[in-house]
XYZ file of C-alpha atoms in Angstrom:
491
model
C 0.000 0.000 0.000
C 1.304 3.575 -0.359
C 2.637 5.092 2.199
C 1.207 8.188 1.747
C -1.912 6.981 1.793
C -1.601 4.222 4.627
C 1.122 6.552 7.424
C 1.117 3.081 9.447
C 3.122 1.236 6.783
C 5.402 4.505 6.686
C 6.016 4.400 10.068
C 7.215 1.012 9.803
C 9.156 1.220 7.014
C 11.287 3.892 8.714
C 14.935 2.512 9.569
C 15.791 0.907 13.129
C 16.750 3.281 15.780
C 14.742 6.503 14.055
C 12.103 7.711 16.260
C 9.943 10.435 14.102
C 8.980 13.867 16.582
C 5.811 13.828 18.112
C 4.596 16.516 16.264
C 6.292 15.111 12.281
C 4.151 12.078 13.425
C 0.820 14.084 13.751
C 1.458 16.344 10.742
C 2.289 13.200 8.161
C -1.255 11.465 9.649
C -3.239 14.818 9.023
C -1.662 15.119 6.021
C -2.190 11.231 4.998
C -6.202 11.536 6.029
C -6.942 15.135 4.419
C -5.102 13.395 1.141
C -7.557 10.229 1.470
C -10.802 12.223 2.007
C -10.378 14.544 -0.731
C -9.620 11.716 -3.151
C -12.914 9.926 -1.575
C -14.855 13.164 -1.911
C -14.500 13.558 -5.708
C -14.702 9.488 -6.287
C -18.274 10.157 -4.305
C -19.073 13.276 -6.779
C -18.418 11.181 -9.492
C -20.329 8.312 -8.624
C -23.399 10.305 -7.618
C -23.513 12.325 -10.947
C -23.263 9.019 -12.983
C -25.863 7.522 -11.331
C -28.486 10.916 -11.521
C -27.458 11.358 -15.208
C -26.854 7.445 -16.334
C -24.004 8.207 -18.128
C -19.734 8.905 -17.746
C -18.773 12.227 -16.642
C -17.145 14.286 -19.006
C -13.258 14.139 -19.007
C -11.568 15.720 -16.125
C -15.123 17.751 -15.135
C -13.908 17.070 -11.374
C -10.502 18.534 -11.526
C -11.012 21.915 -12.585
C -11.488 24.181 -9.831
C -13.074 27.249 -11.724
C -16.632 25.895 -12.298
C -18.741 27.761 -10.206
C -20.625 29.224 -12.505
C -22.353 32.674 -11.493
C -25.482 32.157 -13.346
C -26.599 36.007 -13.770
C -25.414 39.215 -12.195
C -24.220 42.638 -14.071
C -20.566 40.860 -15.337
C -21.880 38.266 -16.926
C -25.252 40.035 -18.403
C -22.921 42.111 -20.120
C -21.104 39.380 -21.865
C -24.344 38.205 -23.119
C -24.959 41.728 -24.863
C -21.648 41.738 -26.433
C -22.226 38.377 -27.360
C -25.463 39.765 -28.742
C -23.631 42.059 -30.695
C -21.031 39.880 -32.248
C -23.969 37.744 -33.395
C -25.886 40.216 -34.887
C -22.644 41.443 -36.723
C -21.874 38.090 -37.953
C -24.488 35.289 -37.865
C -26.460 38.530 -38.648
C -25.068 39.075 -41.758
C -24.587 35.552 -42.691
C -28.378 34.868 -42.758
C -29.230 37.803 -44.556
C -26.681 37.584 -47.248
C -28.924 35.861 -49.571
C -30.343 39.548 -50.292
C -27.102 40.754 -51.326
C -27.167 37.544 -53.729
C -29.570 38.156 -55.555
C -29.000 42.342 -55.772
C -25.344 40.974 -57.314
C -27.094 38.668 -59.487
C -29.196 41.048 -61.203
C -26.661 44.240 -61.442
C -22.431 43.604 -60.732
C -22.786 39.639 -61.621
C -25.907 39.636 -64.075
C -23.603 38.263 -66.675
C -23.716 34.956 -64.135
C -25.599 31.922 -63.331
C -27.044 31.885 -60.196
C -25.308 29.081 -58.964
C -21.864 31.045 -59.833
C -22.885 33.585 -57.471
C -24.310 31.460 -55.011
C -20.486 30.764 -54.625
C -19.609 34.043 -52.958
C -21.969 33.587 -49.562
C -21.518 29.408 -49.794
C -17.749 30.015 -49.063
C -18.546 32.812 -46.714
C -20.985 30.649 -44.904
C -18.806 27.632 -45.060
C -14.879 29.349 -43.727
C -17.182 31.326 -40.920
C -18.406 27.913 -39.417
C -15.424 25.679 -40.984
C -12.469 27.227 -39.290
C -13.976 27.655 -35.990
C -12.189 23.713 -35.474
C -9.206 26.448 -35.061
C -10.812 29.130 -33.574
C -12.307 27.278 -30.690
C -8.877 26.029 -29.560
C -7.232 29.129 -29.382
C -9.970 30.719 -27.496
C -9.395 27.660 -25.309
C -5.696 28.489 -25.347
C -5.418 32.186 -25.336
C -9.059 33.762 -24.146
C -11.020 35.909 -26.430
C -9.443 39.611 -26.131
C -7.247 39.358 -29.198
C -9.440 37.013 -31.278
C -12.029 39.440 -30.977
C -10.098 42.187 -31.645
C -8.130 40.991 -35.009
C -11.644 39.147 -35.967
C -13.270 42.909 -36.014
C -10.357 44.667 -37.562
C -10.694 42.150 -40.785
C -14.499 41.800 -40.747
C -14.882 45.587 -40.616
C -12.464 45.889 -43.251
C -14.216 43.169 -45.527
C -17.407 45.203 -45.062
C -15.776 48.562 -46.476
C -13.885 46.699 -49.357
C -16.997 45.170 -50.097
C -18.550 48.201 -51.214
C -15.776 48.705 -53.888
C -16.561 45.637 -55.735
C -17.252 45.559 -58.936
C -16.185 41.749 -60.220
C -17.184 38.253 -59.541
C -13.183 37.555 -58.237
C -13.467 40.619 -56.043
C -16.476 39.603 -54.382
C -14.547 36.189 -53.846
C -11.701 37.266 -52.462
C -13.168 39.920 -50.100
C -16.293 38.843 -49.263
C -15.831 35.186 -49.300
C -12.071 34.539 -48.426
C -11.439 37.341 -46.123
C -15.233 37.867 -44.647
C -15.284 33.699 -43.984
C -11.999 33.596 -42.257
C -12.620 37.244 -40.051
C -16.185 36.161 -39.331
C -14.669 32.220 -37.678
C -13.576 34.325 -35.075
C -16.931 36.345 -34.082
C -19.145 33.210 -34.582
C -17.283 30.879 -32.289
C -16.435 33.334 -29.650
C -19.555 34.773 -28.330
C -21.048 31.255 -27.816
C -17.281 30.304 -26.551
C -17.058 33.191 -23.592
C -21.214 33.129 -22.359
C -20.108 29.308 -21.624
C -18.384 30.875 -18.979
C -20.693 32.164 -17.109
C -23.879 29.759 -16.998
C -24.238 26.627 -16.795
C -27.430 25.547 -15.402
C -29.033 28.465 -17.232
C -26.933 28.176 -20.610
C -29.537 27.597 -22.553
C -31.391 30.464 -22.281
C -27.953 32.308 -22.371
C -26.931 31.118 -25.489
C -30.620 31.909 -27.011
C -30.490 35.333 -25.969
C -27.071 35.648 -27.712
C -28.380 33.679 -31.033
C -31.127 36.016 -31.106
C -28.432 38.863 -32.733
C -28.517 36.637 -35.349
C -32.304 36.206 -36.009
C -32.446 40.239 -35.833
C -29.945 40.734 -37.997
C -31.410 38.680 -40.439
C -34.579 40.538 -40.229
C -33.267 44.212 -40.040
C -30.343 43.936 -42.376
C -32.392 43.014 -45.241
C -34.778 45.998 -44.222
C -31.978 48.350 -44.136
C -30.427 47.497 -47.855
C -34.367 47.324 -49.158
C -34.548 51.300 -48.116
C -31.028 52.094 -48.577
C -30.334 50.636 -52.110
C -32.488 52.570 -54.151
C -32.034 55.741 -52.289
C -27.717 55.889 -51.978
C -27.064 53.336 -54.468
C -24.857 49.939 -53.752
C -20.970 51.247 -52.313
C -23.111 53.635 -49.696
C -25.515 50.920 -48.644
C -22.686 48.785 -47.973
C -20.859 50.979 -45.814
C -24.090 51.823 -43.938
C -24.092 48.186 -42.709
C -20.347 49.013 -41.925
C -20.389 51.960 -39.911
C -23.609 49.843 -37.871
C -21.097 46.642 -37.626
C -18.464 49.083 -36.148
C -20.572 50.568 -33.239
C -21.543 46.599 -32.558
C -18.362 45.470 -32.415
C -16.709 48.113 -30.977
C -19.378 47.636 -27.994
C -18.693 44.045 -28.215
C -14.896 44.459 -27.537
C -15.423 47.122 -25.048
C -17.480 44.536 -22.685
C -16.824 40.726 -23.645
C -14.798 39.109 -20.814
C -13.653 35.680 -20.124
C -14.476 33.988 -16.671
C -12.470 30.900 -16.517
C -8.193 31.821 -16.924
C -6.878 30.806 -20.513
C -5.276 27.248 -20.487
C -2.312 28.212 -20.281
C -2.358 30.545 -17.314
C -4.050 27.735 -15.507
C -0.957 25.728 -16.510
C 1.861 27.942 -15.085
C -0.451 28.179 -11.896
C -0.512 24.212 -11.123
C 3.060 24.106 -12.396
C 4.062 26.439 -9.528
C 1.550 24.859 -6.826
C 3.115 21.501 -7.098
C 4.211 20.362 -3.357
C 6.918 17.820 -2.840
C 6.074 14.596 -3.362
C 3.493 14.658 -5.385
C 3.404 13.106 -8.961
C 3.667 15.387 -11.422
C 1.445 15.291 -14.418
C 2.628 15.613 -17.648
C 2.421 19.588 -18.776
C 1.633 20.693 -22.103
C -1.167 22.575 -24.147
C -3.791 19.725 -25.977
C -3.662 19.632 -29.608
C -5.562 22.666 -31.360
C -6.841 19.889 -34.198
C -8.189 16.763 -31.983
C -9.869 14.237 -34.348
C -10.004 12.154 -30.315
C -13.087 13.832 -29.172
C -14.849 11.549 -31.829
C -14.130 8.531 -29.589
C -17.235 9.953 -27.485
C -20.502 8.736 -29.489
C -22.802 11.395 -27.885
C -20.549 13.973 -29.892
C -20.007 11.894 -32.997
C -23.872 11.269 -33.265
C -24.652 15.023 -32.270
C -22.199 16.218 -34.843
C -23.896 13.939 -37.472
C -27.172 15.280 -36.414
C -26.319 18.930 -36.468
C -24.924 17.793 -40.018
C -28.276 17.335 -41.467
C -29.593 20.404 -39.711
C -27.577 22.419 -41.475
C -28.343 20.971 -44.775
C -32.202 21.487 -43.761
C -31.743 24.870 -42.684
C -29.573 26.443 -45.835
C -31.418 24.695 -48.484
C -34.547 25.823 -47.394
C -32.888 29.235 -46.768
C -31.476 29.207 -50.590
C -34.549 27.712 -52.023
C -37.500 29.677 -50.706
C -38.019 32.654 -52.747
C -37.144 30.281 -56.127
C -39.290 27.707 -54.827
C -42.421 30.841 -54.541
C -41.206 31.698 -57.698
C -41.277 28.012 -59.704
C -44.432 26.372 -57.980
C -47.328 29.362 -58.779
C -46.707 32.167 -61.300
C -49.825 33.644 -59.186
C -47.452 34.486 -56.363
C -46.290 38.133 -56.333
C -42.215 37.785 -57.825
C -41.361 40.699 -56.097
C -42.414 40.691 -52.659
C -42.977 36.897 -51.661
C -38.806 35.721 -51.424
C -38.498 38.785 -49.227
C -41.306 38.231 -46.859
C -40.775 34.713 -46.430
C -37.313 35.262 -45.487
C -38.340 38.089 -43.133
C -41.326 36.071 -41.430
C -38.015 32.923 -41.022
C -35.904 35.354 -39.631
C -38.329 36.864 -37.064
C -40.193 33.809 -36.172
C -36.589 32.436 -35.713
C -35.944 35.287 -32.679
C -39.076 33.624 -30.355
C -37.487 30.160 -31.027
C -34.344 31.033 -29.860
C -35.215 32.261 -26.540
C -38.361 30.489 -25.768
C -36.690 26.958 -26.090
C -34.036 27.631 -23.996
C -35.477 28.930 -21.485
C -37.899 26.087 -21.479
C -34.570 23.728 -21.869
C -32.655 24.581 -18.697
C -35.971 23.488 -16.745
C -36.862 19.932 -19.088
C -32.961 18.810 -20.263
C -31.351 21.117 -23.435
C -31.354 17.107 -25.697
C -35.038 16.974 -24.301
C -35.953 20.870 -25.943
C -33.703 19.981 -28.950
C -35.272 16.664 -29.617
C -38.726 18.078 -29.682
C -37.776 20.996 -31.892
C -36.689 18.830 -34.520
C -39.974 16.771 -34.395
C -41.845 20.228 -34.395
C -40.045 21.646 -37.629
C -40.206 17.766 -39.153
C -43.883 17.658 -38.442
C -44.986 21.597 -40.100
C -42.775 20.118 -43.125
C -44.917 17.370 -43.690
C -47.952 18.640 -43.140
C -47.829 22.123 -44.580
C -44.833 23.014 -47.051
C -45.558 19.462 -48.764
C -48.549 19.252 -49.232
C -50.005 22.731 -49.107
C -46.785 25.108 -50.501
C -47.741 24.842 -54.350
C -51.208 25.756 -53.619
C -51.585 28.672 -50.710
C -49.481 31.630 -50.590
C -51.224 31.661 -47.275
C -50.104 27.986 -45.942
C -46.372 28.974 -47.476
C -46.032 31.842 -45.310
C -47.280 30.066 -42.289
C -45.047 26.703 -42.896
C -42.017 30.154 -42.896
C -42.983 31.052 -39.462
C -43.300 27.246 -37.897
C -40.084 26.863 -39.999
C -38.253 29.362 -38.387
C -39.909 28.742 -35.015
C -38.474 25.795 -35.185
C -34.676 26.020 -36.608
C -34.351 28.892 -34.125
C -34.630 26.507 -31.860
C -32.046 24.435 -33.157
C -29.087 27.255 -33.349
C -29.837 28.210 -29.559
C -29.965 24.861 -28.462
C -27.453 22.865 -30.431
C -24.145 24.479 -28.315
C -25.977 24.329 -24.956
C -26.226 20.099 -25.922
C -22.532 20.866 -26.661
C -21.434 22.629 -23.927
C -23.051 19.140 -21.960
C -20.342 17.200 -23.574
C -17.328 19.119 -22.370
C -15.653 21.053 -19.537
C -16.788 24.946 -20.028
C -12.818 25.448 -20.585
C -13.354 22.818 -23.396
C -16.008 24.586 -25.152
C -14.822 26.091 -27.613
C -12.370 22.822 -29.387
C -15.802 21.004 -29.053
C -18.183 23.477 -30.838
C -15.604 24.676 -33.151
C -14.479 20.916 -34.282
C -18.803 20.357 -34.436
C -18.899 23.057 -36.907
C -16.143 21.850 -39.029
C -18.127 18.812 -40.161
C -21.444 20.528 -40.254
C -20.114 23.251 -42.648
C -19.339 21.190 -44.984
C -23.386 21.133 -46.391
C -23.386 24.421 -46.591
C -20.574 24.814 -49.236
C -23.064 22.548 -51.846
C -26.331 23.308 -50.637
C -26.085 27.015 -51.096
C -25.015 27.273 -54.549
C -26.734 24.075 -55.964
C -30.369 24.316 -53.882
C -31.960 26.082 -56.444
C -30.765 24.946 -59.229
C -31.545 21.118 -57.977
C -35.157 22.648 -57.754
C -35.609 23.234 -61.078
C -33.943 19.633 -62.235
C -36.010 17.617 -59.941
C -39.205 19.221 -58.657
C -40.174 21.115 -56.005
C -42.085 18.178 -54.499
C -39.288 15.847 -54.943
C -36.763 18.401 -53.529
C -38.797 18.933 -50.365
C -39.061 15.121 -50.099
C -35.324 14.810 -50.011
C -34.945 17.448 -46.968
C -37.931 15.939 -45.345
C -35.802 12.670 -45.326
C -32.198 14.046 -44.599
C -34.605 15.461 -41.480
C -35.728 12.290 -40.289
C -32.479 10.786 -40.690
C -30.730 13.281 -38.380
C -33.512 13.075 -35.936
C -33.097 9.286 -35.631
C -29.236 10.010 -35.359
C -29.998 12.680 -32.291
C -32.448 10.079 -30.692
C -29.297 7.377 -30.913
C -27.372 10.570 -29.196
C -29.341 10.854 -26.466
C -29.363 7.019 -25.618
C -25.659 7.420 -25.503
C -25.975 10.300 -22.628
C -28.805 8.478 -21.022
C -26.005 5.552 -20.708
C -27.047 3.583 -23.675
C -30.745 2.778 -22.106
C -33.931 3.448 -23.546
C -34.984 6.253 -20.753
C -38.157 8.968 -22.134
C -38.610 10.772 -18.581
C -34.787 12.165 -17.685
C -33.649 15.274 -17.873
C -30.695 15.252 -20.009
């Protein structure tokens, strides 16, 4: 047995003829039981979480020290509103680009196919979400004060260069090249840095953050609708600039991290190390980790949030050429725009409702319904009803984006489940590596795969890439639940 664990066996183990003090005897047996009952204490933590939640803890989630989460107060409300305005600059922007698409499609790029331009916001989309596998490590690693900060300077900049475009290679390079890799770093790192501060109340959090995005896709389009034909296109663009600025600039001003950067926390145990103690091997992780797959609830969430993303960005690309195709009776005009607008502000009372509702019933629970909700309205309105009602289309955009709100507020809450808060950001980040990868096709091919097939056959396929990823979610939450077939847990 050890002898610092058992100070009887040290005692006798201690050479003939050396009598310890009095007093060394009494220190090395408090020292020997305090050592014991903390080791006990966090075995009995342990055990009692696995046996509430029916499943492993998460690596290492009882050896960080720094997860007392405050759960409200004035410091961490104010993260969430610069959170909330990082998201409205970015995810903003990247779910109202589709109205700059089609204004470059009919004036700069009208020598173009659609699908050619759909190019421009597919690789914006797909580097914003894609490199966050990078981002979310370094925010792990370093904090987010200078990821912020350089992720603003070339986002801003994209913005103002944008409104000098004139080519299809300009709009490329600036827009998609250097707006996808700026915007990685101010999609990742609001989420990243509110994961600080909540836990039992992330969901909500998070939704009030992801909301930035849902009115940003409704004002944004608003904004170029009344600024377009009244300054033109360069003036219009750096409207939205000078209104990303003040965001940002807020954003900067107020976003704080809770829990130290990973390697601060490093030289701090490195220096606390008593004598006599094993000492673990230092060293930052890996920023690329392909191990995190080994844990099925991830690999099954990630494959999941795969097919929500295909869902979501076809249907976001296909609307207004779906209005257009299926009845020449529906205004050209007008109907793309207010379908997108009734998505995007349906989409802000699904992303706070939910999680509110998902910090009380278990954030898979919310998530898992959600996707049943939006699978349901597919079937029974955009399927059947969509070619025939102007009335049942605009309704089925609504329960749509009722619905996939839900599924951007809660899909990193179920992620932040998975991991250490510290971890957050590798996890989400690595997620949204896979999951970007639909939207590079389905954004430039959606509508053209409208017209070769059918609208009815179309909407068939992302009904079924729907189920599919709701039967891979369901398989995700068996995994959490400990691989059992539980309905009532909160999980």
């Amino acid at each position: 047995m050890d002898p610092a664990v058992n100070p009887t066996v040290h005692l006798q183990n201690m050479p003939p003829g050396v009598h310890p003090e009095p007093d060394e005897t009494f220190e090395q047996l408090r020292r020997s039981l305090s050592r014991v009952a903390s080791r006990g204490s966090k075995r009995a933590d342990a055990g009692n979480d696995e046996l509430e939640t029916g499943q492993q803890p998460p690596l290492d989630t009882y050896t960080v020290s720094d997860d007392a989460f405050p759960e409200g107060g004035l410091r961490a409300w104010l993260v969430v509103a610069s959170a909330f305005c990082m998201a409205f600059a970015s995810f903003g922007f990247m779910v109202s680009i589709g109205t700059l698409q089609d204004y470059w499609h009919t004036h700069q790029l009208s020598h173009l196919s659609s699908r050619d331009v759909g190019w421009i916001p597919s690789v914006f989309t797909y580097l914003s979400l894609a490199l966050g596998l990078w981002v979310g490590p370094l925010f792990d690693r370093y904090g987010p004060r200078w990821i912020a900060l350089v992720g603003s300077a070339g986002y801003l900049a994209m913005v103002f260069l944008l409104a000098e475009c004139t080519q299809f290679w300009h709009f490329l390079l600036c827009c998609g090249f250097l707006g996808g890799v700026s915007a990685a770093a101010l999609t990742t790192t609001p989420l990243a840095v509110v994961a600080h501060w909540f836990e039992r109340r992330r969901g909500f959090a998070q939704g009030v953050v992801m909301i930035g995005s849902s009115f940003g896709g409704l004002t944004l389009p608003l904004i170029l609708q009344a600024t377009l034909p009244r300054y033109g296109y360069a003036w219009s663009i750096r409207i939205l600039g000078f209104i990303f600025a003040g965001c940002l600039v807020v954003s900067n001003i107020l976003m704080k991290a809770r829990i130290p950067p990973l390697r601060s926390r490093q030289r701090r145990r490195s220096a606390s190390q008593v004598q006599g103690e094993e000492k673990k091997e230092q060293g930052h992780p890996p920023i690329v980790s392909l191990a995190i797959f080994g844990d099925l609830r991830f690999s099954l969430l990630t494959v999941s949030v795969f097919g929500f993303e295909v869902v979501l960005f076809s249907t976001l690309g296909i609307l207004p050429t779906y209005a257009t195709l299926v009845n020449p009776s529906y205004p050209i005009e007008t109907t793309g725009f207010y379908l997108i607008a009734i998505l995007n502000g349906a989409s802000c009372l699904g992303r706070l409702g939910p999680g509110w509702l998902a910090d009380k019933a278990g954030r898979f629970n919310m998530l898992l319904l959600m996707t049943i909700f939006t699978l349901v309205w597919m079937l029974a309105l955009w399927l059947p009803l969509g070619q025939r009602s102007l009335g049942a289309l605009y309704a089925f955009a609504a329960l749509f984006g009722f619905g996939t709100g839900g599924w951007m507020a809660l899909t990193p809450a179920c992620v932040g489940q998975l991991c250490r808060a510290d971890e957050f950001g590798r996890y989400y980040g690595t997620m949204y590596f896979v999951a970007s990868l639909a939207t590079l096709v389905c954004i430039p091919v959606s509508g053209e795969l409208v017209e070769s097939v059918g609208p009815t056959a179309y909407v068939v396929f992302l009904c079924a890439v729907l189920a599919l990823s709701l039967l891979s979610f369901i398989f995700s939450r068996w995994a959490c639940l400990g691989k059992r077939w539980t309905i009532v847990a909160k999980v």
